[in-house]
mmCIF file of C-alpha atoms and ligand atoms in Angstrom:
data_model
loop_
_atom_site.group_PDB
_atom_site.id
_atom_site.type_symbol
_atom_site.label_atom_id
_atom_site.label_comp_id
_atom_site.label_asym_id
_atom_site.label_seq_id
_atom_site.Cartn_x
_atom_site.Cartn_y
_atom_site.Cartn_z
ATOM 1 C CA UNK A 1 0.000 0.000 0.000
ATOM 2 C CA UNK A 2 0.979 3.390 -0.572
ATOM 3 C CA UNK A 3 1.861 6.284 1.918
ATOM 4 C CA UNK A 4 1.518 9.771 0.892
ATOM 5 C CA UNK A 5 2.763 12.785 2.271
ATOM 6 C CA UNK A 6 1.686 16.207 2.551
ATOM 7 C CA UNK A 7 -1.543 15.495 0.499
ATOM 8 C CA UNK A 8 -4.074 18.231 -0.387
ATOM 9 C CA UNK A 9 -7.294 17.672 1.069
ATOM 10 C CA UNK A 10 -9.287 20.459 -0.391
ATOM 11 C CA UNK A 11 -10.982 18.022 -3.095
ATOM 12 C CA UNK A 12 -11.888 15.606 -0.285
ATOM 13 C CA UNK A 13 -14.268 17.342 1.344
ATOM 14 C CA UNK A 14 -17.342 18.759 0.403
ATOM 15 C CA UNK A 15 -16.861 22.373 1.727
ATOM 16 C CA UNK A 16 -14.028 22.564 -0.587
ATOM 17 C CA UNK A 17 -11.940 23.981 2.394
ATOM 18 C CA UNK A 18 -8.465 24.064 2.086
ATOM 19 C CA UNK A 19 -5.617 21.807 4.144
ATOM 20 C CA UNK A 20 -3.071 18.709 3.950
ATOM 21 C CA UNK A 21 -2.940 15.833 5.679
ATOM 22 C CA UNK A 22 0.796 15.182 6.763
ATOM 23 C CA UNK A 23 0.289 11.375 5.963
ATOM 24 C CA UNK A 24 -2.350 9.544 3.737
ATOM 25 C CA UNK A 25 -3.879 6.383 2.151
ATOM 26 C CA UNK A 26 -6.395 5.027 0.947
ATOM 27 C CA UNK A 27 -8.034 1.928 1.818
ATOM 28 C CA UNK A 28 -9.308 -0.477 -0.615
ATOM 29 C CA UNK A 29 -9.355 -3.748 0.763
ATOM 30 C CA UNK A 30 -9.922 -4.314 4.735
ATOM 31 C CA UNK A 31 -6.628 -6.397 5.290
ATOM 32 C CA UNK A 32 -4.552 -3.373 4.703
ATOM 33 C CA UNK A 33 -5.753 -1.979 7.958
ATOM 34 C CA UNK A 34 -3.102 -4.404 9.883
ATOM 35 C CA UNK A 35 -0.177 -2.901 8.388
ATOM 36 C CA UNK A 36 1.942 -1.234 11.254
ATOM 37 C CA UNK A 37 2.286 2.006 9.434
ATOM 38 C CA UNK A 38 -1.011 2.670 10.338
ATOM 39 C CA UNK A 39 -0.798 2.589 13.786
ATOM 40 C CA UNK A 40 0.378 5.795 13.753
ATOM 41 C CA UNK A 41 -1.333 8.481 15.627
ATOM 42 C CA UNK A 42 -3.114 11.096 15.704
ATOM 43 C CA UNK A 43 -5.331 9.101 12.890
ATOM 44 C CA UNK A 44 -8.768 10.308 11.239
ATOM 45 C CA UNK A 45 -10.750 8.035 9.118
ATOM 46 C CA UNK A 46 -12.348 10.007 6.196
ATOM 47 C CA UNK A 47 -15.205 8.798 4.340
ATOM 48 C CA UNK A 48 -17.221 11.086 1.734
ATOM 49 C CA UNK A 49 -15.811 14.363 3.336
ATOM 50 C CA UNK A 50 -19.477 15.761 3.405
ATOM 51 C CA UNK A 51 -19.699 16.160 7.125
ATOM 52 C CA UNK A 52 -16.218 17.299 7.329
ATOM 53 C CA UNK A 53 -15.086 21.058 8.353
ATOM 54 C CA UNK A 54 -11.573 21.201 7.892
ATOM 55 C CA UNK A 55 -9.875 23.551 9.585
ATOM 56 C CA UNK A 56 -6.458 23.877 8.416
ATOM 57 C CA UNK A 57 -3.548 21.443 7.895
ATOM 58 C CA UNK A 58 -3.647 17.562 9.763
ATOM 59 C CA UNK A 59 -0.547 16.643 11.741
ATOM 60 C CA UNK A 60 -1.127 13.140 11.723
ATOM 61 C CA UNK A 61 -2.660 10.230 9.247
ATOM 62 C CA UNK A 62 -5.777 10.051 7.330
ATOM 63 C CA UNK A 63 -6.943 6.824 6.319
ATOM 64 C CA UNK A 64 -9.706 7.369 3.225
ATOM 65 C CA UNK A 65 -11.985 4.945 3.425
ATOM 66 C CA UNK A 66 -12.511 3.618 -0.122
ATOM 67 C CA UNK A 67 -13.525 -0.582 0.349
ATOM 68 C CA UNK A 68 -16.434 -1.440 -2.390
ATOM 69 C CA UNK A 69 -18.639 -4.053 -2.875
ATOM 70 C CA UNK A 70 -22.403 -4.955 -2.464
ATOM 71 C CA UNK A 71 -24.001 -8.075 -1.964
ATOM 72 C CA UNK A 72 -27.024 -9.864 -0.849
ATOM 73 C CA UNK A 73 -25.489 -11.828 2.454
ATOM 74 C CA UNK A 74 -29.163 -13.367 3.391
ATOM 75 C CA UNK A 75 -32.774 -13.657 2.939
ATOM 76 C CA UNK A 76 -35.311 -15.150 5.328
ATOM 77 C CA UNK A 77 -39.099 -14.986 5.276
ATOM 78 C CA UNK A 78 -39.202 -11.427 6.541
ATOM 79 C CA UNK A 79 -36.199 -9.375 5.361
ATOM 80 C CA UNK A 80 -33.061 -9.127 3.198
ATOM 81 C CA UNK A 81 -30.193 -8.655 4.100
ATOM 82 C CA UNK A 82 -27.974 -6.754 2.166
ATOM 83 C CA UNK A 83 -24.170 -5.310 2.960
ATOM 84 C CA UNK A 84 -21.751 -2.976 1.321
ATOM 85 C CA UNK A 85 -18.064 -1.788 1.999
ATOM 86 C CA UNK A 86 -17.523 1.423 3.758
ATOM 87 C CA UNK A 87 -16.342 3.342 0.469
ATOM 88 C CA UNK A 88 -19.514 2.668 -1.752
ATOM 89 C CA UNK A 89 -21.341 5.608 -2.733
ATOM 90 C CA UNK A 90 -24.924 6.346 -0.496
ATOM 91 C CA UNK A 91 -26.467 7.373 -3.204
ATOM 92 C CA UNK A 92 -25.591 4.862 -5.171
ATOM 93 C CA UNK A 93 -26.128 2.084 -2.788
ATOM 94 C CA UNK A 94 -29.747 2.935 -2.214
ATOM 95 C CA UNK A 95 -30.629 3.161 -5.992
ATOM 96 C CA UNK A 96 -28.535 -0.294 -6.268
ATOM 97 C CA UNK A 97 -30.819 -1.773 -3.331
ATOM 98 C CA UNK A 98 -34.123 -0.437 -5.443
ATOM 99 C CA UNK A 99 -33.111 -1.992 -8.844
ATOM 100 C CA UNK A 100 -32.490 -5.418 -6.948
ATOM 101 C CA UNK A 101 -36.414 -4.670 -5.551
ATOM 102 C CA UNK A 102 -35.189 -4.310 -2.012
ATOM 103 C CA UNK A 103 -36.625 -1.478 -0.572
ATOM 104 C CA UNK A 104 -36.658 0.089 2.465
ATOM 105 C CA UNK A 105 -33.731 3.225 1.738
ATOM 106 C CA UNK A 106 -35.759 5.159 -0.509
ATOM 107 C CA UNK A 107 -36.353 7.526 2.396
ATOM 108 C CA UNK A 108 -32.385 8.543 2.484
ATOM 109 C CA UNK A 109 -31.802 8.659 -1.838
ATOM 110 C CA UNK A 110 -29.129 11.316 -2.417
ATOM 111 C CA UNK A 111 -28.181 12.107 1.022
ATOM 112 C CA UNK A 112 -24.119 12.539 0.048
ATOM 113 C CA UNK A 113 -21.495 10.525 1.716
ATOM 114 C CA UNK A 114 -20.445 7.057 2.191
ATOM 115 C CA UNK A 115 -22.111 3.725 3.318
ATOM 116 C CA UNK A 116 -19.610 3.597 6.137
ATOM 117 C CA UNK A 117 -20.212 6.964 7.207
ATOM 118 C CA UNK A 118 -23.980 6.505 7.187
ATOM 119 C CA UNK A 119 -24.266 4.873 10.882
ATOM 120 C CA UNK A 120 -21.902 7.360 12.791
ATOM 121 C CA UNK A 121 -24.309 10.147 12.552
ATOM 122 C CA UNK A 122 -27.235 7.947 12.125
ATOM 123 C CA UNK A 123 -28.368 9.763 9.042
ATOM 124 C CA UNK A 124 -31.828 10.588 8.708
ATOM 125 C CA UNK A 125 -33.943 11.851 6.082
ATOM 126 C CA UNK A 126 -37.705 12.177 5.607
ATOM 127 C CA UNK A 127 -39.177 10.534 8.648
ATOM 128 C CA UNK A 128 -36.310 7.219 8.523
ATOM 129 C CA UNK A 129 -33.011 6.862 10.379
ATOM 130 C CA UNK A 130 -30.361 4.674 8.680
ATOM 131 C CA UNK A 131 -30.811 2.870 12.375
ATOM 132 C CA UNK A 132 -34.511 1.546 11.561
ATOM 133 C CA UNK A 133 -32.497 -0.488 8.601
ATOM 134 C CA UNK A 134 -29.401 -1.299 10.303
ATOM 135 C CA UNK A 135 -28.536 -4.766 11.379
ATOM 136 C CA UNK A 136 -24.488 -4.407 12.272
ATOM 137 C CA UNK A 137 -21.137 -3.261 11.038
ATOM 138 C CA UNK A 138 -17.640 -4.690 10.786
ATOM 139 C CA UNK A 139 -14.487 -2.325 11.383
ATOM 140 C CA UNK A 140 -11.475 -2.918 12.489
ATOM 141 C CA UNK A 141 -9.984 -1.573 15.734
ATOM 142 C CA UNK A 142 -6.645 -0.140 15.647
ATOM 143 C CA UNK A 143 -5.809 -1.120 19.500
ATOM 144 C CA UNK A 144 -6.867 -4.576 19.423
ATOM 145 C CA UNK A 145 -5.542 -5.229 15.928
ATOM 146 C CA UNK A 146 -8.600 -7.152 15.317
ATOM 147 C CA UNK A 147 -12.106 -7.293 13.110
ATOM 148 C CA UNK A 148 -14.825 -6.661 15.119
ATOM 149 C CA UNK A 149 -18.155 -6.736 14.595
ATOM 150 C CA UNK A 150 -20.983 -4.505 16.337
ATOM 151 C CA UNK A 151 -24.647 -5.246 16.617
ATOM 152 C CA UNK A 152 -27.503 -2.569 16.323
ATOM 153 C CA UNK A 153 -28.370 -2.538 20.119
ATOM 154 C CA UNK A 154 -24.668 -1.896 20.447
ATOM 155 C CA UNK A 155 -24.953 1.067 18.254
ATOM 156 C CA UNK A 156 -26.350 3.588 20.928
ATOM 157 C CA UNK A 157 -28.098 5.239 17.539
ATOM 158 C CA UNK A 158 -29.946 8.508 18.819
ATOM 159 C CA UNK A 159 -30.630 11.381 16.596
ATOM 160 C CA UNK A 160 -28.196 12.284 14.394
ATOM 161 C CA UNK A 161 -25.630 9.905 16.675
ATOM 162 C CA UNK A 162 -24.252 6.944 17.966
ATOM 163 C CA UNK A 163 -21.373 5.180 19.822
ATOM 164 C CA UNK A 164 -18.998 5.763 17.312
ATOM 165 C CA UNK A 165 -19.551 9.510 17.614
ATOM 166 C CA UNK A 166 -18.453 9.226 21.041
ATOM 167 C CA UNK A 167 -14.631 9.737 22.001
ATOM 168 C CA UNK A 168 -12.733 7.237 22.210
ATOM 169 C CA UNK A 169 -14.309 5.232 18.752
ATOM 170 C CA UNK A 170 -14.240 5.831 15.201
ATOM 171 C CA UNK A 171 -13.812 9.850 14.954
ATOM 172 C CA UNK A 172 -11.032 9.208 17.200
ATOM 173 C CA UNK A 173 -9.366 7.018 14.805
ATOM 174 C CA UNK A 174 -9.540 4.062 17.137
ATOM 175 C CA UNK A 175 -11.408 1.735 14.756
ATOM 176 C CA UNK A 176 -12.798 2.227 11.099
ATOM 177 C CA UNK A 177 -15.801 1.079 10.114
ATOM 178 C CA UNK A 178 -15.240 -1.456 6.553
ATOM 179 C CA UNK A 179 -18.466 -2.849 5.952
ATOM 180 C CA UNK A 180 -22.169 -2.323 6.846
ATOM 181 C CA UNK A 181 -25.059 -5.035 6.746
ATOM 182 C CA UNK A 182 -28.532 -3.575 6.556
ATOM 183 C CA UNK A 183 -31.560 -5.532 7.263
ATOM 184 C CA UNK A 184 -34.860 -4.201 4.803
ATOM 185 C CA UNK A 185 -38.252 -5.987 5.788
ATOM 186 C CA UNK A 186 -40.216 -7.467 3.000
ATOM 187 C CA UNK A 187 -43.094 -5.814 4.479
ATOM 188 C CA UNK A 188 -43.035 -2.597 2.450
ATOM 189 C CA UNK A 189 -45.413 0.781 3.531
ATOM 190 C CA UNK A 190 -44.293 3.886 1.568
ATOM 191 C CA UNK A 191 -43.535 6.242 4.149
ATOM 192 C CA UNK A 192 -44.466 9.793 2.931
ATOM 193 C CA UNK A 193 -45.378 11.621 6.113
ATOM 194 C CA UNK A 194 -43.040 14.757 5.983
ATOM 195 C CA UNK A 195 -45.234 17.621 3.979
ATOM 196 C CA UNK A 196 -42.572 17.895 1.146
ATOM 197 C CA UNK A 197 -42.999 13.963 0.086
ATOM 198 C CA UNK A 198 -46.524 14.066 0.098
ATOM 199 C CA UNK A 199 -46.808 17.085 -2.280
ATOM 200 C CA UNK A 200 -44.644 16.200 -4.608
ATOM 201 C CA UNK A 201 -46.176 12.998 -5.087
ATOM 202 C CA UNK A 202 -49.021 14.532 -5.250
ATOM 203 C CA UNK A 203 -47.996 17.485 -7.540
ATOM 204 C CA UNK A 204 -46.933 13.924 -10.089
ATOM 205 C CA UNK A 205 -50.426 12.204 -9.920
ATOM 206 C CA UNK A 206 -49.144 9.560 -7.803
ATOM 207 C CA UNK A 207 -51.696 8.196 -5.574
ATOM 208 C CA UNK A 208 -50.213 4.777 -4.825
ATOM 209 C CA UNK A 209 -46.944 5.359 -4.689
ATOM 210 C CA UNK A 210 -43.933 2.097 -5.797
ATOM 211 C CA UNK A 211 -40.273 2.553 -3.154
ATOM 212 C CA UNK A 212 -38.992 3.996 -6.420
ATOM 213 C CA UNK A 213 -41.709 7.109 -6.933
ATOM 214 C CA UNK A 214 -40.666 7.671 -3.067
ATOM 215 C CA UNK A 215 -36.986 7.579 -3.930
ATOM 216 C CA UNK A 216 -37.701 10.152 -7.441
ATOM 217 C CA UNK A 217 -40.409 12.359 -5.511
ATOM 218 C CA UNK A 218 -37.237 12.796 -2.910
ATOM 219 C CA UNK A 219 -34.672 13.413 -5.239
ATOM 220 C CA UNK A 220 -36.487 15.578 -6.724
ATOM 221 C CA UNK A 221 -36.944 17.907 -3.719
ATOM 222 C CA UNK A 222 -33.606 17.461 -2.707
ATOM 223 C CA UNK A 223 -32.451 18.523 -5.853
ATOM 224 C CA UNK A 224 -34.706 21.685 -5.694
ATOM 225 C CA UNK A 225 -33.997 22.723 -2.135
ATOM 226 C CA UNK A 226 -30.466 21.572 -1.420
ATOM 227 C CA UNK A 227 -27.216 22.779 -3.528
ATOM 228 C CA UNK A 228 -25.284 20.355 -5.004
ATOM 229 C CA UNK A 229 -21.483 20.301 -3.514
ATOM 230 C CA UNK A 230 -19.934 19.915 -7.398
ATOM 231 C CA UNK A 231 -21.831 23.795 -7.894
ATOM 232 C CA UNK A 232 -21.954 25.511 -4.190
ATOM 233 C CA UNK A 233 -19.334 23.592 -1.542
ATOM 234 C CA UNK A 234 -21.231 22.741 1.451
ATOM 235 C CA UNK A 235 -21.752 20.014 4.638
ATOM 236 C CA UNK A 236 -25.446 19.236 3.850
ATOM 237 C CA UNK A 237 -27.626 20.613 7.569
ATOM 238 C CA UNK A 238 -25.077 22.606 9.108
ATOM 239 C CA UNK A 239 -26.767 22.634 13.015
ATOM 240 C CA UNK A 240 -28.657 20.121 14.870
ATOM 241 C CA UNK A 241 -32.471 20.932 15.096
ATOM 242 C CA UNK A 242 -32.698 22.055 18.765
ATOM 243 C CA UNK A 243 -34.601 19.820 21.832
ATOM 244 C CA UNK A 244 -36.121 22.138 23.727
ATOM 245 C CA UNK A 245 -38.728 20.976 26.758
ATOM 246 C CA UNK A 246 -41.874 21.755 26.927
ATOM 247 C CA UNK A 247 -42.203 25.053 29.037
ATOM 248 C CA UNK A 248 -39.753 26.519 26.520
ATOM 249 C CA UNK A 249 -41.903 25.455 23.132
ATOM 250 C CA UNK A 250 -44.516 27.154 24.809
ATOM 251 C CA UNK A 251 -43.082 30.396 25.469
ATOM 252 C CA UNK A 252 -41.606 30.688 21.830
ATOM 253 C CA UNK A 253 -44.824 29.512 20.530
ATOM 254 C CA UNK A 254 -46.428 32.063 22.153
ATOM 255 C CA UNK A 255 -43.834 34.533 20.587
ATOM 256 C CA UNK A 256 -44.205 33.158 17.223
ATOM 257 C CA UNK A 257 -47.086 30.951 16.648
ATOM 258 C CA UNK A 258 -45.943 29.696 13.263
ATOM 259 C CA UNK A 259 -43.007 28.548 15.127
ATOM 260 C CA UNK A 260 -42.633 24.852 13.773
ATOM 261 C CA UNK A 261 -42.235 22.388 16.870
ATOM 262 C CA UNK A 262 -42.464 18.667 16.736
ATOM 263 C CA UNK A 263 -42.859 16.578 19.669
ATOM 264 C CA UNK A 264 -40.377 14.090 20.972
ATOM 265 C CA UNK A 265 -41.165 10.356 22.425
ATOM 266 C CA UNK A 266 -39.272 11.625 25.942
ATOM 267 C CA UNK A 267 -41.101 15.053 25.979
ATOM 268 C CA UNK A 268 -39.347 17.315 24.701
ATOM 269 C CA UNK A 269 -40.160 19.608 21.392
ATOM 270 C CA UNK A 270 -37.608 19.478 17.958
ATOM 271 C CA UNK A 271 -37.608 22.816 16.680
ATOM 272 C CA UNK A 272 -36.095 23.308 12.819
ATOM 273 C CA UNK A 273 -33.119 24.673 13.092
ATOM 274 C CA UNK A 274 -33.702 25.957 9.274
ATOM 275 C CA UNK A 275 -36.957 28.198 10.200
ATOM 276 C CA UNK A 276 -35.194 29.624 13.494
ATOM 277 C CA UNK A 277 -32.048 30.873 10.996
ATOM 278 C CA UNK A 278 -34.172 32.306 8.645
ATOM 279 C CA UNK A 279 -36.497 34.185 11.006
ATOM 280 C CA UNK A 280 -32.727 35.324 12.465
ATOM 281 C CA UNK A 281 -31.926 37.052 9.226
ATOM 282 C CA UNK A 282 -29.546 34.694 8.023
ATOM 283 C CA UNK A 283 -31.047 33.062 4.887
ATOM 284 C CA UNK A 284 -29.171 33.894 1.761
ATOM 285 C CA UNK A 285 -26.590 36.071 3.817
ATOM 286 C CA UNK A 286 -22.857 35.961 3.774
ATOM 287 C CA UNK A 287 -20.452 36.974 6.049
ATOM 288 C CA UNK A 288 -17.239 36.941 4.261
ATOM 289 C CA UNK A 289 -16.847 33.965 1.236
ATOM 290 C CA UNK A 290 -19.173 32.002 4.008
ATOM 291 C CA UNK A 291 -23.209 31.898 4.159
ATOM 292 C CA UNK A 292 -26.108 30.899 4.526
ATOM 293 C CA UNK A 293 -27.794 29.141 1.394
ATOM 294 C CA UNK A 294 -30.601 31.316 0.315
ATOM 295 C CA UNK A 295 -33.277 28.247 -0.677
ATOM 296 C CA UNK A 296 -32.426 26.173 2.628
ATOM 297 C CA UNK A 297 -30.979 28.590 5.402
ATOM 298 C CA UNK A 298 -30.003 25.232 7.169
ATOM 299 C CA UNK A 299 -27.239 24.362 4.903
ATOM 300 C CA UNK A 300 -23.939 26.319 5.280
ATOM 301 C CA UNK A 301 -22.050 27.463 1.963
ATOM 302 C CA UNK A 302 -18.217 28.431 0.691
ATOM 303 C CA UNK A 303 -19.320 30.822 -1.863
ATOM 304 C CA UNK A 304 -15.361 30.455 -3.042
ATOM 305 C CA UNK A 305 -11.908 30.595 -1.542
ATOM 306 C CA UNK A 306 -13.287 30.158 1.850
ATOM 307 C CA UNK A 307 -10.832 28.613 4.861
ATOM 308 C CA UNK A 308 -12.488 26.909 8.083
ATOM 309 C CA UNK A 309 -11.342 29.974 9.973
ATOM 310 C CA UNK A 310 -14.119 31.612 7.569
ATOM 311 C CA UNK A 311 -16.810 28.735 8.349
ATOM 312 C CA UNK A 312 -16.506 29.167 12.011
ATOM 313 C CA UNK A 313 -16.679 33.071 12.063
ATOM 314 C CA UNK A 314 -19.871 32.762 10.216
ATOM 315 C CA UNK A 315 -20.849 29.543 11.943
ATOM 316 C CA UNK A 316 -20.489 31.899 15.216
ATOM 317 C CA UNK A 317 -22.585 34.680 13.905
ATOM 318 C CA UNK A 318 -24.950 32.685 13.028
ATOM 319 C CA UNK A 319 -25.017 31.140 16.493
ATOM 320 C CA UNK A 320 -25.412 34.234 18.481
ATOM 321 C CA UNK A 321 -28.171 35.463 16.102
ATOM 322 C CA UNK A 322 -30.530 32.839 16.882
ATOM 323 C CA UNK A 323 -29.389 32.784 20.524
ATOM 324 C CA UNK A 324 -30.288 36.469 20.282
ATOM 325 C CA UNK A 325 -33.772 36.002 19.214
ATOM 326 C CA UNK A 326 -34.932 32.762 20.453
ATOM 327 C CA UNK A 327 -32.006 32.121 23.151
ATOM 328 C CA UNK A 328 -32.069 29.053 21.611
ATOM 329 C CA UNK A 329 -28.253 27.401 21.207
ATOM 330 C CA UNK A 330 -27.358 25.965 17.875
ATOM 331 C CA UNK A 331 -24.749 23.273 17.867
ATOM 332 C CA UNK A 332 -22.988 22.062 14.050
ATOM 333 C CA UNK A 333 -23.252 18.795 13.057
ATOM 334 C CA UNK A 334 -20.219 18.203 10.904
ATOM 335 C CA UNK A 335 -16.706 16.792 12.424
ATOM 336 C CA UNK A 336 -14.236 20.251 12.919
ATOM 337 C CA UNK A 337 -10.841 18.405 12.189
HETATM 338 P P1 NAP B 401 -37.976 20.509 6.208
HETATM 339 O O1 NAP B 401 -38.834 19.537 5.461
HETATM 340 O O2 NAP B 401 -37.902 21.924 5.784
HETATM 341 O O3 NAP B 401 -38.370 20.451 7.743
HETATM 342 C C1 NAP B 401 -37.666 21.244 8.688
HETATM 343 C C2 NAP B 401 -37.408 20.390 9.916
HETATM 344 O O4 NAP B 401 -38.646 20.041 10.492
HETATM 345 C C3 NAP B 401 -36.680 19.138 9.518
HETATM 346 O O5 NAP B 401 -35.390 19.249 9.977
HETATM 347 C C4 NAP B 401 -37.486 18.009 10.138
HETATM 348 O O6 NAP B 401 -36.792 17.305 11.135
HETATM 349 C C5 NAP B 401 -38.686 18.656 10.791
HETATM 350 N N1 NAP B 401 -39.913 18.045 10.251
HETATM 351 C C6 NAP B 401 -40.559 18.371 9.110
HETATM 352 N N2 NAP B 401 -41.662 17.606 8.973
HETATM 353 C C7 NAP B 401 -41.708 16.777 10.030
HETATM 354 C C8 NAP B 401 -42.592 15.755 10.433
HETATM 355 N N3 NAP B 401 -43.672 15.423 9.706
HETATM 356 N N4 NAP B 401 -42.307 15.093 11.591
HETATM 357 C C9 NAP B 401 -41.236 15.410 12.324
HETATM 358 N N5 NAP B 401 -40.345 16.357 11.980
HETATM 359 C C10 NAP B 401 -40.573 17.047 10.850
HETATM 360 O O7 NAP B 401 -36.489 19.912 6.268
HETATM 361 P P2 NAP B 401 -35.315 20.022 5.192
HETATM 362 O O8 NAP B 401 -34.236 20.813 5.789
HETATM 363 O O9 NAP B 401 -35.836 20.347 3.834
HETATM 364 O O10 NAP B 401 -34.808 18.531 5.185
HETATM 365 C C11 NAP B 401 -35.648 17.490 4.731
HETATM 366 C C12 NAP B 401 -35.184 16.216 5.385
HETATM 367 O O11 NAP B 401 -33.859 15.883 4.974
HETATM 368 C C13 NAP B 401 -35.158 16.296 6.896
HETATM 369 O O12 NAP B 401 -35.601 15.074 7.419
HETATM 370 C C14 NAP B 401 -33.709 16.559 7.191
HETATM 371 O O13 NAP B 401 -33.330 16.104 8.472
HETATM 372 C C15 NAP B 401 -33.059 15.747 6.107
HETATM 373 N N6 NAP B 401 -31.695 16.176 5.868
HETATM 374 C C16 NAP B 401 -30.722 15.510 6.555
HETATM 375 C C17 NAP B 401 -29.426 15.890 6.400
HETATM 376 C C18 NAP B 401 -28.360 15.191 7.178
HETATM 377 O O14 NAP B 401 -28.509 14.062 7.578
HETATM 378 N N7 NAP B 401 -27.278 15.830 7.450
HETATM 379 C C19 NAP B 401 -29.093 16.923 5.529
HETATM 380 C C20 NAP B 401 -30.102 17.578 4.830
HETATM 381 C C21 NAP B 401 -31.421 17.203 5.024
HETATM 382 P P3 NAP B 401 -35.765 16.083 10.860
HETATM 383 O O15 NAP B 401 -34.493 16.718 10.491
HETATM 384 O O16 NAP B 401 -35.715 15.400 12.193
HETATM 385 O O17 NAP B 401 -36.359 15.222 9.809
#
């Protein structure tokens, strides 16, 4: 396998920000991961680079997760069970699972990224967590010098999170994820709940709709409200929607009664992190080569040249804006590395 040094990073991730990684190699096959030049430390695993704010130059070794393949591991009478490496395209995945008449994904179609990057933040899209789908994950941990594999209730999956999220696992470079099994029931129910799904299926005539209308009607949104990274570099949602509890919903709603709230199993309210932004004053502003995208104020953009130092000074205004009007805190949801 090769080593590389010094290697520009700016095309590897999505916010086209610039920086080098002082060591780097990519992974194709999961028995490279024993070689002991990769023991070295500090170590960042980097999938997609769509979640990624990069702040400046990496001391230490990055290890781009590029393993591919896609197969059908298992059927039984209720599910399939399908599994891909860790480098395979999303996107591409999910359409791949829909040919085969699988379905069960269409929910996250063209959510960028990687399928071993998809359980760390527990993407979500559209009323479905990649958890709901997720049977378990291989990766192989650095410390033990071993394959391990990890079950769903192992996962600690929340929203937008997991274990592997959590210090000391795979975003501290102690293990990298090569290979995800998914688990899609052969019971299929369209799942079209979120207002945007439901019109544009019904804006196409589409009463009854097949997993691969859901998957289109999706894309199709997506396409309309979200910039594509190739055109406008950014990280997809750039803040957690805020939990708030109950007393606190209240008293904005009372403030703001079109304030959109959603209640939580434990209690608590999800406001949209998108609306509060906007109502702040920050859709379609820039401060600097950094801003907010003007059809989706949720999703921060480099509108060219921009360094991390210029996402976080706008990531802070943007912050104390909304903390201003709604003392609500906004926290990102992309890796600062
Ligand atoms: P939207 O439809 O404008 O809705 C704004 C927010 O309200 C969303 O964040 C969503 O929460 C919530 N919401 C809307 N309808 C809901 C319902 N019926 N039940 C519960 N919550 C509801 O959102 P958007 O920004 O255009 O994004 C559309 C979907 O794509 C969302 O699910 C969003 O999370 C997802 N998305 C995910 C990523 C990512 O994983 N990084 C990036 C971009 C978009 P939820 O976020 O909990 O769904």
């Amino acid at each position: 396998m090769i080593l590389q040094e010094r290697v520009d990073l700016t095309a590897s991730n999505t916010l086209a920000l610039p920086g080098r990684a002082a060591l780097y190699a990519s992974i194709v096959d999961p028995v490279q991961l024993a070689a002991a030049e990769f023991r070295h430390r500090p170590r960042f695993i980097l999938g997609g680079g769509s979640n990624l704010v990069l702040t400046g130059d990496f001391d230490g070794l990055l290890l781009h997760m590029a393993i591919p393949g896609k197969r059908l591991l298992r059927e039984d009478a209720e599910a399939w069970y399908v599994e891909a490496g860790a480098g395979e395209n999303w996107h591409d995945f999910v359409q791949w699972t829909l040919a085969q008449g699988w379905p069960g994904l269409e929910n996250l179609s063209l959510i960028p990224g990687t399928v071993g990057a998809a359980p760390i933040q527990n993407i979500g899209a559209y009323g479905l967590e990649v958890a709901e789908r997720f049977h378990s994950l291989r990766a192989w941990d650095f410390e033990k010098q071993a394959f391990l594999m990890v079950d769903r209730n192992d996962c600690r999956f929340a929203y937008r999170d997991s274990l592997f999220k959590q210090e000391g696992w795979h975003l501290s470079g102690r293990m990298a994820i090569t290979a995800v099994v998914f688990r899609l029931p052969k019971v299929w129910q369209p799942n079209t709940r979120y207002a945007d799904v439901a019109q544009e299926l019904a804006a196409q005539g589409i009463a009854a709709p097949t997993p691969q209308d859901v998957a289109a009607a999706i894309s199709a949104v997506r396409r309309r409200k979200l910039p594509d990274p190739a055109v406008t570099p950014n990280a997809g949602s750039f803040f957690h929607n805020p939990l708030v509890d109950r007393a606190k919903a209240e008293a904005l709603a009372a403030d703001y009664p079109t304030l959109p709230r959603y209640p939580q199993p434990d209690g608590r309210f999800k406001l949209a992190a998108g609306w509060l932004i906007e109502q702040a004053g920050w859709k379609g502003k820039n401060l600097g080569p950094v801003g907010m995208y003007e059809k989706q104020a949720l999703v921060l953009v480099n509108r060219g040249g921009a360094t991390g130092a210029d996402v976080r000074r706008t990531m802070a205004a943007v912050q104390a804006a909304v903390h201003e009007k709604f003392t609500v805190d906004l926290t990102p949801e992309p890796i600062f590395l």
